[in-house]
Amino acid sequence: MLDAATTAATLPTAAEAESTLDVRALVRSLQADDKRLSQAKIAAESGVSSTTLSQWLGGIYGGDNAAIEAKMLRWAETTQAQRAQAATMPAAPDYIETPTCTRVIDALRYAQLAGDMAVVYGSAGLGKTKAIIKYKTMAPNVWHATMTKASANVVTSLEVVVEALGLTPSGGANKLHAAACRRVANTNGLLVVDEAQHLTEAALDQIRAIHDATGIGIALVGNEAVYARMTGGNRAAYLDRLFSRIGKKVRLIRPSQEDVAALLDGWNVRDGKTRTLLSDIASKPGGLRAMGKVLRLANMFAAAEKRAMGYDDVRSAWRELGATE
């Protein structure tokens, strides 16, 4: 497969396609170059129904062809622009082991090996989820279930868990709980519940019940609210049962200087002034995640001019992303 830069240079431009009215050829060329672009995906992205798109590509659409061509041209222009941007978008370094990530992984490993429960909680943007993803490559039978507000209650949270276990969610709470327990029993595995602050007290207690029934390791990962619910003065009796089962608690408040240094080394940032500015960015809300976004944009600025990234690129990227000094 051609890389993005070569593709952008070899495909007909959107302007050329429009001038020759050969929008179909442009769409087919984009699809041929990227096997992920199924007809269904193109239809969804362009806002044209699959049936209409199929007929239009086949030259047999009996409706307003000009309107469809206009939609498909807009889709093609957007797709080409995204590919051109991807050609200059620097890839983030592979996983970088920071002290904070090591603490998270140690907690996950403890929960799995001991068949115990762990809670990892703290500020956003410190690499908790990246550490979970890394740990999945290090140990067998690790399942990662990410919660949202939509999965806050018992049934919806169990649906997310069952899906993370590779099963098809069906039935009510009892059936979902039973299916999850059958899947994880005798695996010596680990169920990681990410963004666990979204769960209600009853849903948290239901996760605890999976641990009690199977002895599987469970890690609850999220922000401060996860721990606060289990230690607040008004917590319910069933959260007392949950709290008493937590064997390891890891609180992450802010990125350490060692975290920042490791990431800057990974990005090959050597200039002292630039490192100081990026360290300051990392200390603000969003932490290491915010610093990573700034680094990617700053590297894009530098790549566009075929030079190394510098202090001014970082400063400009920070401002463009909406930060205030």
GROMACS .gro file of C-alpha atoms in nm:
model
  325
    1MET     CA    1   0.000   0.000   0.000
    2LEU     CA    2   0.126   0.348  -0.085
    3ASP     CA    3   0.208   0.577   0.202
    4ALA     CA    4  -0.002   0.888   0.258
    5ALA     CA    5   0.248   1.126   0.098
    6THR     CA    6   0.277   0.917  -0.218
    7THR     CA    7  -0.101   0.874  -0.234
    8ALA     CA    8  -0.161   1.248  -0.214
    9ALA     CA    9   0.083   1.301  -0.502
   10THR     CA   10  -0.051   1.028  -0.733
   11LEU     CA   11  -0.429   1.053  -0.693
   12PRO     CA   12  -0.617   1.305  -0.906
   13THR     CA   13  -0.687   1.623  -0.714
   14ALA     CA   14  -1.039   1.719  -0.620
   15ALA     CA   15  -1.018   2.015  -0.860
   16GLU     CA   16  -0.920   1.787  -1.148
   17ALA     CA   17  -1.205   1.551  -1.071
   18GLU     CA   18  -1.452   1.837  -1.067
   19SER     CA   19  -1.328   1.982  -1.396
   20THR     CA   20  -1.366   1.647  -1.572
   21LEU     CA   21  -1.683   1.551  -1.383
   22ASP     CA   22  -1.508   1.223  -1.307
   23VAL     CA   23  -1.593   1.217  -0.939
   24ARG     CA   24  -1.663   0.845  -0.960
   25ALA     CA   25  -1.303   0.777  -1.064
   26LEU     CA   26  -1.175   0.984  -0.774
   27VAL     CA   27  -1.392   0.794  -0.524
   28ARG     CA   28  -1.285   0.459  -0.669
   29SER     CA   29  -0.918   0.564  -0.655
   30LEU     CA   30  -0.944   0.662  -0.290
   31GLN     CA   31  -1.118   0.336  -0.210
   32ALA     CA   32  -0.868   0.125  -0.405
   33ASP     CA   33  -0.578   0.278  -0.216
   34ASP     CA   34  -0.727   0.212   0.129
   35LYS     CA   35  -0.881  -0.131   0.180
   36ARG     CA   36  -1.046  -0.006   0.498
   37LEU     CA   37  -1.274   0.215   0.291
   38SER     CA   38  -1.567  -0.017   0.242
   39GLN     CA   39  -1.867   0.109   0.052
   40ALA     CA   40  -2.062   0.114   0.378
   41LYS     CA   41  -1.795   0.333   0.541
   42ILE     CA   42  -1.792   0.574   0.247
   43ALA     CA   43  -2.170   0.595   0.259
   44ALA     CA   44  -2.166   0.673   0.632
   45GLU     CA   45  -1.894   0.937   0.597
   46SER     CA   46  -2.047   1.108   0.295
   47GLY     CA   47  -2.407   1.107   0.413
   48VAL     CA   48  -2.524   0.914   0.105
   49SER     CA   49  -2.717   0.591   0.158
   50SER     CA   50  -2.544   0.266   0.066
   51THR     CA   51  -2.805   0.188  -0.197
   52THR     CA   52  -2.776   0.529  -0.361
   53LEU     CA   53  -2.396   0.514  -0.351
   54SER     CA   54  -2.393   0.170  -0.510
   55GLN     CA   55  -2.624   0.282  -0.790
   56TRP     CA   56  -2.433   0.605  -0.843
   57LEU     CA   57  -2.098   0.428  -0.863
   58GLY     CA   58  -2.252   0.187  -1.113
   59GLY     CA   59  -2.386   0.470  -1.324
   60ILE     CA   60  -2.747   0.361  -1.282
   61TYR     CA   61  -2.874   0.609  -1.023
   62GLY     CA   62  -3.202   0.755  -1.144
   63GLY     CA   63  -3.217   1.047  -0.904
   64ASP     CA   64  -3.038   1.380  -0.885
   65ASN     CA   65  -2.687   1.279  -0.993
   66ALA     CA   66  -2.554   1.634  -0.962
   67ALA     CA   67  -2.650   1.644  -0.595
   68ILE     CA   68  -2.482   1.310  -0.528
   69GLU     CA   69  -2.170   1.416  -0.716
   70ALA     CA   70  -2.151   1.731  -0.504
   71LYS     CA   71  -2.173   1.527  -0.182
   72MET     CA   72  -1.917   1.276  -0.301
   73LEU     CA   73  -1.681   1.552  -0.413
   74ARG     CA   74  -1.699   1.710  -0.069
   75TRP     CA   75  -1.628   1.369   0.086
   76ALA     CA   76  -1.331   1.316  -0.150
   77GLU     CA   77  -1.188   1.661  -0.075
   78THR     CA   78  -1.211   1.595   0.298
   79THR     CA   79  -1.055   1.251   0.265
   80GLN     CA   80  -0.765   1.383   0.056
   81ALA     CA   81  -0.705   1.663   0.305
   82GLN     CA   82  -0.699   1.414   0.592
   83ARG     CA   83  -0.449   1.196   0.406
   84ALA     CA   84  -0.227   1.494   0.332
   85GLN     CA   85  -0.236   1.594   0.697
   86ALA     CA   86  -0.159   1.238   0.804
   87ALA     CA   87   0.152   1.247   0.584
   88THR     CA   88   0.293   1.531   0.795
   89MET     CA   89   0.151   1.423   1.131
   90PRO     CA   90   0.437   1.294   1.344
   91ALA     CA   91   0.373   0.963   1.512
   92ALA     CA   92   0.390   0.968   1.889
   93PRO     CA   93   0.668   0.754   2.031
   94ASP     CA   94   0.581   0.399   2.123
   95TYR     CA   95   0.491   0.336   2.485
   96ILE     CA   96   0.730   0.520   2.716
   97GLU     CA   97   0.779   0.376   3.061
   98THR     CA   98   0.729   0.653   3.314
   99PRO     CA   99   0.732   0.614   3.692
  100THR     CA  100   0.357   0.678   3.702
  101CYS     CA  101   0.286   0.414   3.438
  102THR     CA  102   0.503   0.172   3.633
  103ARG     CA  103   0.294   0.235   3.945
  104VAL     CA  104  -0.024   0.162   3.751
  105ILE     CA  105   0.117  -0.156   3.599
  106ASP     CA  106   0.240  -0.273   3.940
  107ALA     CA  107  -0.112  -0.231   4.079
  108LEU     CA  108  -0.262  -0.424   3.787
  109ARG     CA  109  -0.006  -0.701   3.823
  110TYR     CA  110  -0.073  -0.725   4.196
  111ALA     CA  111  -0.449  -0.755   4.141
  112GLN     CA  112  -0.405  -1.029   3.882
  113LEU     CA  113  -0.142  -1.236   4.061
  114ALA     CA  114  -0.311  -1.208   4.401
  115GLY     CA  115  -0.666  -1.247   4.270
  116ASP     CA  116  -0.743  -0.927   4.458
  117MET     CA  117  -0.900  -0.588   4.395
  118ALA     CA  118  -0.708  -0.267   4.331
  119VAL     CA  119  -0.809   0.094   4.287
  120VAL     CA  120  -0.604   0.336   4.076
  121TYR     CA  121  -0.739   0.688   4.092
  122GLY     CA  122  -0.637   1.046   4.032
  123SER     CA  123  -0.612   1.330   3.784
  124ALA     CA  124  -0.673   1.295   3.413
  125GLY     CA  125  -0.395   1.289   3.157
  126LEU     CA  126  -0.137   1.094   3.357
  127GLY     CA  127  -0.121   0.785   3.137
  128LYS     CA  128  -0.350   0.549   3.329
  129THR     CA  129  -0.522   0.412   3.019
  130LYS     CA  130  -0.195   0.381   2.828
  131ALA     CA  131  -0.056   0.176   3.114
  132ILE     CA  132  -0.361  -0.051   3.103
  133ILE     CA  133  -0.317  -0.105   2.730
  134LYS     CA  134   0.051  -0.182   2.784
  135TYR     CA  135  -0.024  -0.430   3.060
  136LYS     CA  136  -0.262  -0.615   2.829
  137THR     CA  137   0.041  -0.697   2.611
  138MET     CA  138   0.234  -0.823   2.912
  139ALA     CA  139  -0.007  -1.073   3.068
  140PRO     CA  140  -0.269  -1.322   2.948
  141ASN     CA  141  -0.641  -1.296   3.022
  142VAL     CA  142  -0.658  -0.922   3.079
  143TRP     CA  143  -0.989  -0.760   2.988
  144HIS     CA  144  -1.035  -0.384   2.959
  145ALA     CA  145  -1.390  -0.249   3.003
  146THR     CA  146  -1.427   0.128   2.964
  147MET     CA  147  -1.731   0.287   3.125
  148THR     CA  148  -1.921   0.602   3.030
  149LYS     CA  149  -2.220   0.784   3.171
  150ALA     CA  150  -2.431   0.568   2.941
  151SER     CA  151  -2.311   0.255   3.121
  152ALA     CA  152  -2.357   0.383   3.473
  153ASN     CA  153  -2.613   0.138   3.608
  154VAL     CA  154  -2.599  -0.233   3.684
  155VAL     CA  155  -2.730  -0.371   3.355
  156THR     CA  156  -2.549  -0.132   3.123
  157SER     CA  157  -2.218  -0.171   3.307
  158LEU     CA  158  -2.250  -0.549   3.290
  159GLU     CA  159  -2.317  -0.519   2.917
  160VAL     CA  160  -1.987  -0.334   2.876
  161VAL     CA  161  -1.806  -0.595   3.085
  162VAL     CA  162  -1.955  -0.886   2.891
  163GLU     CA  163  -1.863  -0.724   2.560
  164ALA     CA  164  -1.507  -0.665   2.683
  165LEU     CA  165  -1.492  -1.036   2.764
  166GLY     CA  166  -1.564  -1.113   2.399
  167LEU     CA  167  -1.924  -1.219   2.455
  168THR     CA  168  -2.249  -1.086   2.311
  169PRO     CA  169  -2.451  -0.906   2.577
  170SER     CA  170  -2.802  -1.044   2.620
  171GLY     CA  171  -3.055  -1.076   2.896
  172GLY     CA  172  -3.095  -0.895   3.224
  173ALA     CA  173  -2.857  -0.843   3.513
  174ASN     CA  174  -2.865  -1.203   3.635
  175LYS     CA  175  -2.787  -1.352   3.294
  176LEU     CA  176  -2.515  -1.097   3.223
  177HIS     CA  177  -2.355  -1.157   3.562
  178ALA     CA  178  -2.365  -1.534   3.511
  179ALA     CA  179  -2.216  -1.507   3.162
  180ALA     CA  180  -1.932  -1.289   3.290
  181CYS     CA  181  -1.857  -1.526   3.577
  182ARG     CA  182  -1.851  -1.831   3.351
  183ARG     CA  183  -1.608  -1.656   3.117
  184VAL     CA  184  -1.355  -1.548   3.378
  185ALA     CA  185  -1.375  -1.839   3.623
  186ASN     CA  186  -1.048  -2.033   3.663
  187THR     CA  187  -0.858  -1.801   3.427
  188ASN     CA  188  -0.638  -1.625   3.684
  189GLY     CA  189  -0.726  -1.319   3.477
  190LEU     CA  190  -0.777  -0.952   3.543
  191LEU     CA  191  -1.081  -0.737   3.469
  192VAL     CA  192  -0.987  -0.369   3.444
  193VAL     CA  193  -1.281  -0.131   3.477
  194ASP     CA  194  -1.163   0.199   3.332
  195GLU     CA  195  -1.340   0.534   3.389
  196ALA     CA  196  -1.503   0.366   3.687
  197GLN     CA  197  -1.612   0.700   3.832
  198HIS     CA  198  -1.913   0.684   3.600
  199LEU     CA  199  -2.058   0.381   3.780
  200THR     CA  200  -2.333   0.406   4.038
  201GLU     CA  201  -2.279   0.256   4.380
  202ALA     CA  202  -2.495  -0.041   4.284
  203ALA     CA  203  -2.294  -0.100   3.966
  204LEU     CA  204  -1.967  -0.086   4.161
  205ASP     CA  205  -2.107  -0.342   4.401
  206GLN     CA  206  -2.205  -0.564   4.109
  207ILE     CA  207  -1.845  -0.557   3.984
  208ARG     CA  208  -1.741  -0.661   4.333
  209ALA     CA  209  -1.980  -0.954   4.307
  210ILE     CA  210  -1.792  -1.086   4.002
  211HIS     CA  211  -1.475  -1.089   4.209
  212ASP     CA  212  -1.646  -1.266   4.498
  213ALA     CA  213  -1.797  -1.531   4.271
  214THR     CA  214  -1.482  -1.613   4.074
  215GLY     CA  215  -1.176  -1.488   4.262
  216ILE     CA  216  -1.067  -1.297   3.952
  217GLY     CA  217  -0.849  -0.991   3.995
  218ILE     CA  218  -1.030  -0.663   3.943
  219ALA     CA  219  -0.889  -0.313   3.905
  220LEU     CA  220  -1.108  -0.004   3.927
  221VAL     CA  221  -0.941   0.285   3.746
  222GLY     CA  222  -1.069   0.641   3.731
  223ASN     CA  223  -1.061   0.985   3.886
  224GLU     CA  224  -1.083   1.089   4.250
  225ALA     CA  225  -1.458   1.022   4.258
  226VAL     CA  226  -1.400   0.645   4.250
  227TYR     CA  227  -1.223   0.647   4.582
  228ALA     CA  228  -1.432   0.925   4.733
  229ARG     CA  229  -1.749   0.722   4.692
  230MET     CA  230  -1.603   0.437   4.890
  231THR     CA  231  -1.471   0.653   5.172
  232GLY     CA  232  -1.734   0.925   5.203
  233GLY     CA  233  -1.936   0.955   5.520
  234ASN     CA  234  -2.260   0.868   5.344
  235ARG     CA  235  -2.145   0.553   5.168
  236ALA     CA  236  -2.394   0.268   5.169
  237ALA     CA  237  -2.339  -0.062   5.344
  238TYR     CA  238  -2.267  -0.244   5.018
  239LEU     CA  239  -1.980  -0.004   4.950
  240ASP     CA  240  -1.839  -0.099   5.287
  241ARG     CA  241  -1.828  -0.452   5.150
  242LEU     CA  242  -1.652  -0.326   4.840
  243PHE     CA  243  -1.403  -0.107   5.024
  244SER     CA  244  -1.302  -0.389   5.256
  245ARG     CA  245  -1.199  -0.596   4.953
  246ILE     CA  246  -0.962  -0.339   4.805
  247GLY     CA  247  -0.613  -0.476   4.854
  248LYS     CA  248  -0.408  -0.206   4.682
  249LYS     CA  249  -0.478   0.164   4.642
  250VAL     CA  250  -0.276   0.391   4.414
  251ARG     CA  251  -0.341   0.764   4.405
  252LEU     CA  252  -0.198   0.970   4.120
  253ILE     CA  253  -0.210   1.344   4.183
  254ARG     CA  254   0.015   1.502   3.921
  255PRO     CA  255   0.292   1.398   3.682
  256SER     CA  256   0.631   1.375   3.844
  257GLN     CA  257   0.939   1.544   3.705
  258GLU     CA  258   1.065   1.197   3.619
  259ASP     CA  259   0.746   1.132   3.416
  260VAL     CA  260   0.796   1.450   3.216
  261ALA     CA  261   1.167   1.385   3.164
  262ALA     CA  262   1.102   1.033   3.035
  263LEU     CA  263   0.844   1.154   2.784
  264LEU     CA  264   1.060   1.441   2.663
  265ASP     CA  265   1.348   1.201   2.615
  266GLY     CA  266   1.115   0.977   2.416
  267TRP     CA  267   1.022   1.269   2.194
  268ASN     CA  268   1.392   1.354   2.161
  269VAL     CA  269   1.350   1.703   2.308
  270ARG     CA  270   1.697   1.810   2.417
  271ASP     CA  271   1.688   2.191   2.435
  272GLY     CA  272   1.670   2.306   2.796
  273LYS     CA  273   1.445   2.605   2.732
  274THR     CA  274   1.197   2.394   2.535
  275ARG     CA  275   1.197   2.123   2.801
  276THR     CA  276   1.121   2.383   3.069
  277LEU     CA  277   0.823   2.516   2.873
  278LEU     CA  278   0.687   2.166   2.812
  279SER     CA  279   0.734   2.079   3.180
  280ASP     CA  280   0.526   2.383   3.268
  281ILE     CA  281   0.252   2.270   3.027
  282ALA     CA  282   0.255   1.924   3.186
  283SER     CA  283   0.193   2.077   3.528
  284LYS     CA  284  -0.134   2.231   3.415
  285PRO     CA  285  -0.476   2.059   3.390
  286GLY     CA  286  -0.457   1.774   3.143
  287GLY     CA  287  -0.103   1.689   3.248
  288LEU     CA  288   0.098   1.463   3.024
  289ARG     CA  289  -0.190   1.429   2.776
  290ALA     CA  290  -0.191   1.804   2.715
  291MET     CA  291   0.186   1.805   2.674
  292GLY     CA  292   0.160   1.523   2.419
  293LYS     CA  293  -0.094   1.717   2.211
  294VAL     CA  294   0.131   2.022   2.210
  295LEU     CA  295   0.430   1.811   2.107
  296ARG     CA  296   0.244   1.659   1.812
  297LEU     CA  297   0.127   1.996   1.682
  298ALA     CA  298   0.468   2.156   1.738
  299ASN     CA  299   0.632   1.876   1.542
  300MET     CA  300   0.380   1.931   1.260
  301PHE     CA  301   0.483   2.294   1.241
  302ALA     CA  302   0.847   2.195   1.221
  303ALA     CA  303   0.789   1.913   0.972
  304ALA     CA  304   0.607   2.148   0.736
  305GLU     CA  305   0.930   2.350   0.711
  306LYS     CA  306   1.153   2.041   0.710
  307ARG     CA  307   1.343   2.130   1.026
  308ALA     CA  308   1.373   2.019   1.385
  309MET     CA  309   1.112   2.125   1.638
  310GLY     CA  310   1.206   2.415   1.863
  311TYR     CA  311   1.088   2.641   2.142
  312ASP     CA  312   0.884   2.871   1.916
  313ASP     CA  313   0.698   2.573   1.769
  314VAL     CA  314   0.597   2.457   2.116
  315ARG     CA  315   0.489   2.805   2.217
  316SER     CA  316   0.281   2.847   1.899
  317ALA     CA  317   0.124   2.503   1.938
  318TRP     CA  318   0.030   2.571   2.295
  319ARG     CA  319  -0.140   2.897   2.197
  320GLU     CA  320  -0.318   2.743   1.900
  321LEU     CA  321  -0.461   2.468   2.119
  322GLY     CA  322  -0.629   2.734   2.326
  323ALA     CA  323  -0.396   2.755   2.626
  324THR     CA  324  -0.334   3.075   2.817
  325GLU     CA  325  -0.010   3.165   2.983
   0.00000   0.00000   0.00000
